[in-house]
Short mmCIF file of C-alpha atoms and ligand atoms in Angstrom, two decimals:
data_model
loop_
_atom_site.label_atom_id
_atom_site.label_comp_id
_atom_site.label_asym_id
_atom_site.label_seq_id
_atom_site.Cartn_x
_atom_site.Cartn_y
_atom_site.Cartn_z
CA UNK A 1 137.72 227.64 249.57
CA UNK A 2 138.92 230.24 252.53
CA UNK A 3 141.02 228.44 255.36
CA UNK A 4 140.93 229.64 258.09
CA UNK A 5 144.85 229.49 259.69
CA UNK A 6 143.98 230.05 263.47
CA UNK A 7 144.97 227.11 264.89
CA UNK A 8 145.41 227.31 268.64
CA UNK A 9 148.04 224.15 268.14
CA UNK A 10 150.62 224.47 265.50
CA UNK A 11 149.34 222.48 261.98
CA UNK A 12 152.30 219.71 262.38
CA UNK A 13 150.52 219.35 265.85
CA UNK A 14 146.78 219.13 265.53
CA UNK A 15 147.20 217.03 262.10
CA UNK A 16 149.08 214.33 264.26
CA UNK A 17 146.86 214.46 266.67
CA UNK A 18 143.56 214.34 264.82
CA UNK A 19 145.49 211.46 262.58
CA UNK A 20 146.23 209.22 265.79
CA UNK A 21 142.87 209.86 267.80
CA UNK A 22 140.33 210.74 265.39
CA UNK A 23 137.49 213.12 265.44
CA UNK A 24 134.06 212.69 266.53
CA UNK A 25 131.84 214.75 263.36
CA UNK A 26 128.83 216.56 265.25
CA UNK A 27 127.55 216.84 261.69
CA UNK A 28 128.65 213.40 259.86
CA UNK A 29 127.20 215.03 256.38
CA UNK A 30 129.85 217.68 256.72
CA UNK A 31 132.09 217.86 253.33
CA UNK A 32 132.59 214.93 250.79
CA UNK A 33 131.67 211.90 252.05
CA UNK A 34 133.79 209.24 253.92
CA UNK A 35 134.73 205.81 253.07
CA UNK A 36 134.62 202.58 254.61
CA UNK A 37 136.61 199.75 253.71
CA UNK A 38 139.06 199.14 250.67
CA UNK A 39 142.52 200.05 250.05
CA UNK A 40 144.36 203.43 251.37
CA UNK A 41 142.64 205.58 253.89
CA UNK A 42 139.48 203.56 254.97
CA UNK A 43 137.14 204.75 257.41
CA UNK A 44 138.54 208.25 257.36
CA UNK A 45 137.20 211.91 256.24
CA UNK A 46 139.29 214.74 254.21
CA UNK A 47 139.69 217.60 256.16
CA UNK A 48 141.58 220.58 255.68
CA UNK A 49 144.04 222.08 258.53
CA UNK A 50 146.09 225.27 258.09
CA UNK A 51 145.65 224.51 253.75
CA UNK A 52 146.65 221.11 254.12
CA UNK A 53 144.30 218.37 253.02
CA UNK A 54 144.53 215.33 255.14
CA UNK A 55 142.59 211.83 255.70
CA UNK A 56 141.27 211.71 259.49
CA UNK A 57 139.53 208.38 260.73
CA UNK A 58 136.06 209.13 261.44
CA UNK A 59 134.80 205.21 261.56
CA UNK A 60 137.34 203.69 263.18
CA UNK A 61 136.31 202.78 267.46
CA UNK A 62 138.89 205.20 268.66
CA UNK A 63 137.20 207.93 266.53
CA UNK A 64 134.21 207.38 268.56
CA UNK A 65 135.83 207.69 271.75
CA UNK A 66 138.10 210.57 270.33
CA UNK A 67 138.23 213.68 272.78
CA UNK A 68 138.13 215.77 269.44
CA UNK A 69 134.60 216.69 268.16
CA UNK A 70 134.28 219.10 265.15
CA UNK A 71 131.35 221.21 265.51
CA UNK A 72 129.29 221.67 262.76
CA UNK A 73 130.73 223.86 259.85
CA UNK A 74 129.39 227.72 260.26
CA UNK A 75 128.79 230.01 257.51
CA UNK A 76 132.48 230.17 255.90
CA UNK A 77 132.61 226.65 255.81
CA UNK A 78 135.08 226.48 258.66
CA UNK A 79 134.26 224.16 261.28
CA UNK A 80 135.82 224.35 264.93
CA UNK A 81 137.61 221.50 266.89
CA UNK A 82 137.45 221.40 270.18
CA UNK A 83 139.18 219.02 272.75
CA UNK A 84 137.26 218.29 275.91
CA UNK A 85 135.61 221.50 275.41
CA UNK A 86 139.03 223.67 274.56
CA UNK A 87 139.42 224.93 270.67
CA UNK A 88 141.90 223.31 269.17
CA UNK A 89 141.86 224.88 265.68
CA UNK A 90 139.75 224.93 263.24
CA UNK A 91 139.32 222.49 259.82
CA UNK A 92 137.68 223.00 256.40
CA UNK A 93 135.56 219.73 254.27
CA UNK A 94 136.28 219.82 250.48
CA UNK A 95 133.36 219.58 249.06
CA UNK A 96 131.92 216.93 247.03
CA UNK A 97 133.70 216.19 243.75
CA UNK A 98 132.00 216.83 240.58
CA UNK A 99 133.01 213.70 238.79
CA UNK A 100 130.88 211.71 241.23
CA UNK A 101 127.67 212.11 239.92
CA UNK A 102 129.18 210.97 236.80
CA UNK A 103 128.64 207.36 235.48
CA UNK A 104 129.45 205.41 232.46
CA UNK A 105 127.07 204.25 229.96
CA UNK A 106 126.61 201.55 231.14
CA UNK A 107 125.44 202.84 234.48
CA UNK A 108 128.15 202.36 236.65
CA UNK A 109 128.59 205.31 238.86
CA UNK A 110 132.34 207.26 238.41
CA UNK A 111 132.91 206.53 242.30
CA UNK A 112 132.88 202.91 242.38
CA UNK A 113 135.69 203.12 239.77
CA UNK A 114 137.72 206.17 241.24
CA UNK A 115 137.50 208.18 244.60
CA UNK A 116 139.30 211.46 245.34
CA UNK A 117 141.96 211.15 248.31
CA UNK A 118 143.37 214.28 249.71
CA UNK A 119 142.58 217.46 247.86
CA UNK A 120 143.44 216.94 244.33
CA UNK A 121 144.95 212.85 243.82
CA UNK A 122 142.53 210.58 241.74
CA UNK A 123 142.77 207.17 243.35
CA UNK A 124 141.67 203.74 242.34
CA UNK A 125 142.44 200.03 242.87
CA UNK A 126 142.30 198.50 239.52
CA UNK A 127 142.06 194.62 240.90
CA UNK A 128 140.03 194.71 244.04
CA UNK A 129 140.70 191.12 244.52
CA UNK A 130 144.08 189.78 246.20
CA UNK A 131 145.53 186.35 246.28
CA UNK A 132 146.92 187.48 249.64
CA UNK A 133 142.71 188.07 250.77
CA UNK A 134 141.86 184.73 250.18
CA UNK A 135 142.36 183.33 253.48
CA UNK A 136 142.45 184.85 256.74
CA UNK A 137 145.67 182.96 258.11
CA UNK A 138 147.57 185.00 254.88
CA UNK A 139 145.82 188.18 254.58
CA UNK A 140 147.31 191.55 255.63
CA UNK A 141 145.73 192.36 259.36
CA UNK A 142 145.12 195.98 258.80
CA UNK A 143 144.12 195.37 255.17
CA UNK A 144 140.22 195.67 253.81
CA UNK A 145 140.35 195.26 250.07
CA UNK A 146 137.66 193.26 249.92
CA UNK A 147 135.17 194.85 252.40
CA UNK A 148 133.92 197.72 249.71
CA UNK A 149 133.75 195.01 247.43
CA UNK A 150 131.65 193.17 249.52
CA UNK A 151 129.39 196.42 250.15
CA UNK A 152 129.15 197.31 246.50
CA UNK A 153 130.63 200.34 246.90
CA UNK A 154 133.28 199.74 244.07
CA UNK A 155 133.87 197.04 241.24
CA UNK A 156 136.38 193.71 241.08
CA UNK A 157 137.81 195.24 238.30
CA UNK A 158 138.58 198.54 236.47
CA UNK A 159 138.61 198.20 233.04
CA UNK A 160 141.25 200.92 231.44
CA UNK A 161 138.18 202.33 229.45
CA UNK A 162 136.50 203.28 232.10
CA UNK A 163 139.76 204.62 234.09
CA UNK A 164 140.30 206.87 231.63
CA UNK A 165 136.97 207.79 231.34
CA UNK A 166 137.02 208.91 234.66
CA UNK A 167 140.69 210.55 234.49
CA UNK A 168 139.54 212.79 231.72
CA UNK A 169 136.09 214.06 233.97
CA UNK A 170 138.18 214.17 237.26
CA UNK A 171 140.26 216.75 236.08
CA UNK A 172 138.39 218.33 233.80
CA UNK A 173 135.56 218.86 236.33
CA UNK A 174 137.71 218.77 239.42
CA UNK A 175 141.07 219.80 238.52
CA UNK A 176 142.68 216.57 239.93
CA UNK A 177 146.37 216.90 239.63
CA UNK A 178 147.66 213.45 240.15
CA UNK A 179 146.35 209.94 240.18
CA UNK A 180 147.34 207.01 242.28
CA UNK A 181 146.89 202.85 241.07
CA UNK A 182 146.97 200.67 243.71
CA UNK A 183 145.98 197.22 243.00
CA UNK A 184 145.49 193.74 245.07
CA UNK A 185 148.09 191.21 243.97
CA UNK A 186 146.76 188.75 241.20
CA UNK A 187 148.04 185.10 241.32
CA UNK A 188 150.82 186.11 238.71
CA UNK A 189 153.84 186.16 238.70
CA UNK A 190 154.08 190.53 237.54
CA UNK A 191 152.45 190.96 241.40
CA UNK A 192 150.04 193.24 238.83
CA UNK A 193 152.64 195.05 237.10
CA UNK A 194 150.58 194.13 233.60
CA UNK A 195 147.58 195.37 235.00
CA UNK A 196 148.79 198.96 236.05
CA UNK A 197 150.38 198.98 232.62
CA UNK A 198 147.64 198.83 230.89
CA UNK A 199 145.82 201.13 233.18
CA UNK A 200 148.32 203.89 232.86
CA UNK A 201 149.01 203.22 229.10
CA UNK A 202 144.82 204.18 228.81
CA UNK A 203 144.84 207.08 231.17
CA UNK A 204 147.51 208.63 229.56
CA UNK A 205 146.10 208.52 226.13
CA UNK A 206 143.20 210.29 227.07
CA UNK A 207 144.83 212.93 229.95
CA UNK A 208 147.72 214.09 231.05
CA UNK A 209 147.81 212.99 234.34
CA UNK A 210 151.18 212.18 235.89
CA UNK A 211 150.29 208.50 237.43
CA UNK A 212 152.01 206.72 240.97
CA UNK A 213 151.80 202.88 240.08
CA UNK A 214 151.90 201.01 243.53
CA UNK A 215 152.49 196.81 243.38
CA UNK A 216 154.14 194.11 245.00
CA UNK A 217 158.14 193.52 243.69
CA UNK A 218 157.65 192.16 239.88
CA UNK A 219 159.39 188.71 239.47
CA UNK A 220 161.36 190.22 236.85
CA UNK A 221 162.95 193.91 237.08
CA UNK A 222 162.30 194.28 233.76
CA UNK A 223 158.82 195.29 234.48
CA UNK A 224 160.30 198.74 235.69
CA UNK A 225 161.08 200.07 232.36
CA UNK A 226 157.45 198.88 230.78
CA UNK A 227 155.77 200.09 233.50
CA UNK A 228 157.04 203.37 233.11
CA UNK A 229 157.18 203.41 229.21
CA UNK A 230 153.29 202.62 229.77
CA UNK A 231 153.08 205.83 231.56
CA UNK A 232 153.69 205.74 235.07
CA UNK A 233 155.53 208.34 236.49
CA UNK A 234 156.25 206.97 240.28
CA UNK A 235 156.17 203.62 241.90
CA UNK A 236 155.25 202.78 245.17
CA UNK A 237 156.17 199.42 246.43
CA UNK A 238 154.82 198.81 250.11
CA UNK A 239 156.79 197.14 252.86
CA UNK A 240 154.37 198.03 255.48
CA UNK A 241 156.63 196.41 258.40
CA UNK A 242 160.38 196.75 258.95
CA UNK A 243 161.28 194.08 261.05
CA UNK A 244 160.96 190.12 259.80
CA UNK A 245 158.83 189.58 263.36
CA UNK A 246 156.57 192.60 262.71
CA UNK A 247 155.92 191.58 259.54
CA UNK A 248 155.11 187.89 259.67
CA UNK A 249 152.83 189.21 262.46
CA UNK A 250 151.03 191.39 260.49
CA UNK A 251 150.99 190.65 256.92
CA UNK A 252 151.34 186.81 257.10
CA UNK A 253 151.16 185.93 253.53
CA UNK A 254 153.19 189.15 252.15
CA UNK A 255 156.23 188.50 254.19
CA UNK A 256 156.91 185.57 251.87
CA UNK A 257 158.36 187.84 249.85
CA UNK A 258 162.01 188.73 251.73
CA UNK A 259 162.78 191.99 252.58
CA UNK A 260 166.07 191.00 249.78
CA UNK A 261 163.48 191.50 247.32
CA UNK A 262 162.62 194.39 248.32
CA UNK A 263 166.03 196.10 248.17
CA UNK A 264 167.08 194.50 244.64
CA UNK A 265 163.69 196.00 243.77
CA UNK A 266 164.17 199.25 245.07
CA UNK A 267 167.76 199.40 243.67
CA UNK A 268 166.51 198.11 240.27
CA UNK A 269 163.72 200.68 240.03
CA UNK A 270 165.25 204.13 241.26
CA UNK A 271 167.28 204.13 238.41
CA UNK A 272 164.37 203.91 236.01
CA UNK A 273 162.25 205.95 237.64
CA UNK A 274 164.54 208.75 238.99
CA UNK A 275 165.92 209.44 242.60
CA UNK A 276 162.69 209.98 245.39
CA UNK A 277 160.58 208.75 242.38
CA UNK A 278 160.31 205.24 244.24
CA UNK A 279 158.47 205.27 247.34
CA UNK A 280 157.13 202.86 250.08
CA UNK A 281 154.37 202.72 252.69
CA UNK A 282 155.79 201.79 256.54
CA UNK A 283 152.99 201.77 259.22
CA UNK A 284 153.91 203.16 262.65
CA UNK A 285 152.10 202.05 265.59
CA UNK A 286 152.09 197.83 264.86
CA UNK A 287 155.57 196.38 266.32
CA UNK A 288 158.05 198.18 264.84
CA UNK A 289 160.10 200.46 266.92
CA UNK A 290 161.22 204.00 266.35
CA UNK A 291 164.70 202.86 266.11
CA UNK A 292 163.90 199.79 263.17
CA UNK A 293 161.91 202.02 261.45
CA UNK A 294 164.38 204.88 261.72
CA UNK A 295 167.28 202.37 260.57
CA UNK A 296 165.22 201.43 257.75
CA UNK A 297 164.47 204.91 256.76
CA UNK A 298 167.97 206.10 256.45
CA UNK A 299 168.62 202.90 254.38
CA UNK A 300 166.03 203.76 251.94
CA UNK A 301 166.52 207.13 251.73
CA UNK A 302 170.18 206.03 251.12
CA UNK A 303 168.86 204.24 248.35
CA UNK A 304 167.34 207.10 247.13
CA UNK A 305 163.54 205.64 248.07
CA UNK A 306 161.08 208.01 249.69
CA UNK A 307 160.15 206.29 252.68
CA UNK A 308 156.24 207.38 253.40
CA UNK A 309 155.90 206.60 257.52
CA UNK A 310 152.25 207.08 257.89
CA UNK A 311 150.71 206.39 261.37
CA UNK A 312 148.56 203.05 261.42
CA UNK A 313 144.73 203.27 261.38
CA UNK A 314 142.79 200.26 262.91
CA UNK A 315 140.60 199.77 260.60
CA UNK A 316 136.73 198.41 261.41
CA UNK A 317 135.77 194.86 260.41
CA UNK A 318 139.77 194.11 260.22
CA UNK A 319 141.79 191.82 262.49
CA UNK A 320 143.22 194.68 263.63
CA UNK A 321 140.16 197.07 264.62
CA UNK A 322 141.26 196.68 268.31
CA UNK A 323 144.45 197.60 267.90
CA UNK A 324 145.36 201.01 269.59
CA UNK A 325 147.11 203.53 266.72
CA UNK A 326 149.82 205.23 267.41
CA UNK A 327 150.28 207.66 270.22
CA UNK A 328 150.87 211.49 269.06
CA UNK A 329 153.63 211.81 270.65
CA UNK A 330 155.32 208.63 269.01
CA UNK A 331 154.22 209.51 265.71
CA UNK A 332 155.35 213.23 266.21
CA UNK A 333 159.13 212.13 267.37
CA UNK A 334 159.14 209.41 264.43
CA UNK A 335 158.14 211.75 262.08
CA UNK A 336 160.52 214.51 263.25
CA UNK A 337 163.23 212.33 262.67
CA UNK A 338 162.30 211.31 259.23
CA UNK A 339 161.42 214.30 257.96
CA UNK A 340 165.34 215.68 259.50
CA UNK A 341 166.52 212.47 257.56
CA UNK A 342 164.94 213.95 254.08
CA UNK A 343 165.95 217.32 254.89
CA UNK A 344 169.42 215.95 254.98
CA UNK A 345 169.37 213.94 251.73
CA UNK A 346 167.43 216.96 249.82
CA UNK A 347 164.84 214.82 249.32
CA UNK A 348 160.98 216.36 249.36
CA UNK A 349 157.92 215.01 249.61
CA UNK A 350 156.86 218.21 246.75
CA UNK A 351 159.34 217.07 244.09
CA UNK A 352 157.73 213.68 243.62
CA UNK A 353 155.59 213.61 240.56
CA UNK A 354 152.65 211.72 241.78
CA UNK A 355 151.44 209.65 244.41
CA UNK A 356 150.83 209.33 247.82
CA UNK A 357 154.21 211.18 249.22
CA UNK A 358 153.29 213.97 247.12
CA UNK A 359 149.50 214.17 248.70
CA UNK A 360 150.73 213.25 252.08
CA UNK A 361 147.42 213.29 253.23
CA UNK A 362 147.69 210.36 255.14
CA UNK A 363 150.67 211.61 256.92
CA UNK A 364 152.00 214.85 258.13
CA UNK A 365 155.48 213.75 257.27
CA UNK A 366 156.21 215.84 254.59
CA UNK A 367 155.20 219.25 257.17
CA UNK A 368 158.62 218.01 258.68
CA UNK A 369 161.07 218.57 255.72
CA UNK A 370 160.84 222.11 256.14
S1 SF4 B 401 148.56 209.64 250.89
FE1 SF4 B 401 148.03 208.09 249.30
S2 SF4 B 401 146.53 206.75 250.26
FE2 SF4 B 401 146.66 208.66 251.52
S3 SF4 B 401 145.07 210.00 250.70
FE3 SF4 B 401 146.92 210.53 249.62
S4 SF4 B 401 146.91 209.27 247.76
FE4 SF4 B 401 145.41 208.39 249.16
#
């Protein structure tokens, strides 16, 4: 795929911009399709700026009333961006993976058990059910697990069969270069540490495919070791929200678990894992400010945790749909910062094995560390 590299605003630029307002698709057909609902980047499209892959919400109601609109893609693919009439730059769709008109034998199509994110990460939530979904006064506000559930566009379970069925075809036919394994927390007490172990243990024996595991804090640190002696190569554990306010706001039922837990978890698994091997999510844009998540970064980071600040995406049919995302500028300082921070510590985004730091499609982040 050519790319074209003339943006009229510098990549770091248009990605945070396209990232915090959306685009408006003149052609909606354009590139692989979009998703709606579930975990990770919901509502959004892969696009491709200046070679870098990135999710950009699509669905969401500020998409719709984005000033960006990408025309429709011309002969070489590329497709022009234009704000209130001005080009912007210009953005590439990767196409269609093969592995999706795939299905197992027993006729369940490849992409309700794996999707591609970014350009080349294999992504899947193995339990598509969370104890934490079960009631609305405990469920995550930005959080829509259960919506492509509900829309059959995926399956309550992934059995590790069929994961590594669909390992093996995404990278033989695509040339997928990582895989991420989120899951929803089951009502035991491994937070789903069992379940990715299994998963990866099944993957692995049929691919080599370096795996990001991403769960709740274990009860019991010993999962660390067995959850990377099963095969997975990075962990991701999410604390979404910085600040104990921001945090019961937002994710009721998950800020049970103390922020404590967190650290003993973090400080348990970097060891295991390696140094920037342990990473966690923190949205920007719902509460927290620059300075908490800032402070919290340099803790991390201290810790020797990648700390992934991705700008929040209101997501439709979620409590928070009407919530504004983050304005560019805000995300662009924040990220600045963070990515100084990194650059600091020596710690890049690139030398994580797997996982959603390494794609950083959902945040332009890691185009800071340079
Ligand atoms: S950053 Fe993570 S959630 Fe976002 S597209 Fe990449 S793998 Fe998926």
């Amino acid at each position: 795929m050519t790319t074209p590299s003339s943006s009229s605003l510098p990549a770091s630029r248009l990605i945070t911009e396209l990232q915090s307002f959306g685009v408006r698709l003149a052609d909606p057909k354009a590139g692989a399709p979009s998703r709606r609902g579930g975990a990770g980047p919901s509502d959004h499209k892969a696009m491709t700026v200046d070679g870098r892959t990135v999710m950009v919400p699509v669905h969401t109601a500020g998409a719709f009333a984005s000033p960006y609109v990408a025309e429709p893609p011309g002969a070489d693919g590329a497709s022009l961006v234009r704000r209130d009439g001005m080009a912007m730059g210009r953005v590439t769709f990767p196409r269609q993976p093969r592995f999706y008109a795939l299905q197992t034998m027993d006729g369940i199509p490849y992409s309700k058990i794996a999707v591609l994110h970014g350009a080349d990460v294999l992504a899947t939530t193995v339990l598509q059910t969370c104890i934490r979904y079960q009631s609305r006064t405990k469920t995550c506000q930005f959080c829509s697990i259960g919506q492509s559930l509900a829309a059959g566009r995926t399956i309550a379970r992934k059995t590790p069969e069929q994961l590594a069925e669909v390992a093996r075809a995404a990278v033989l036919l695509d040339g997928v270069r990582h895989m991420v394994m989120t899951t929803g927390t089951p009502p035991t007490p491994d937070r789903g540490a069992a379940i990715l172990c299994e998963s990866a243990a099944a993957v692995k024996a049929a691919v080599d495919l370096p795996i990001q595991g991403q769960c709740e804090p274990p009860d019991d640190d010993r999962w660390f070791a067995r959850l990377r002696d099963a095969g997975i190569d990075t962990l991701g554990m999410h604390l979404e929200a910085v600040t104990p306010e921001v945090r019961a706001r937002i994710m009721p039922g998950k800020a049970d678990v103390p922020l404590e837990r967190y650290y003993s978890a973090f400080k348990a698994a970097v060891p295991v894992f390696g140094r920037g091997q342990v990473s966690t999510y923190i949205l920007a844009g719902l509460g927290d400010s620059h300075e908490a998540i800032l402070e919290m970064a340099d803790r991390l980071i201290g810790m020797g945790v990648y700390p992934f600040v991705v700008p929040f995406v209101p997501v439709s049919g979620t409590p928070l749909e009407d919530h504004p995302a983050p304005p560019p500028a805000f995300m662009h300082d924040l990220l600045s910062a963070v990515g100084g921070m990194l650059k600091r510590a020596g710690m890049r985004a690139s030398d994580s094995k797997a996982g959603c730091g390494k794609c950083g499609a959902c945040s332009a982040l890691s185009l800071f560390e340079d």
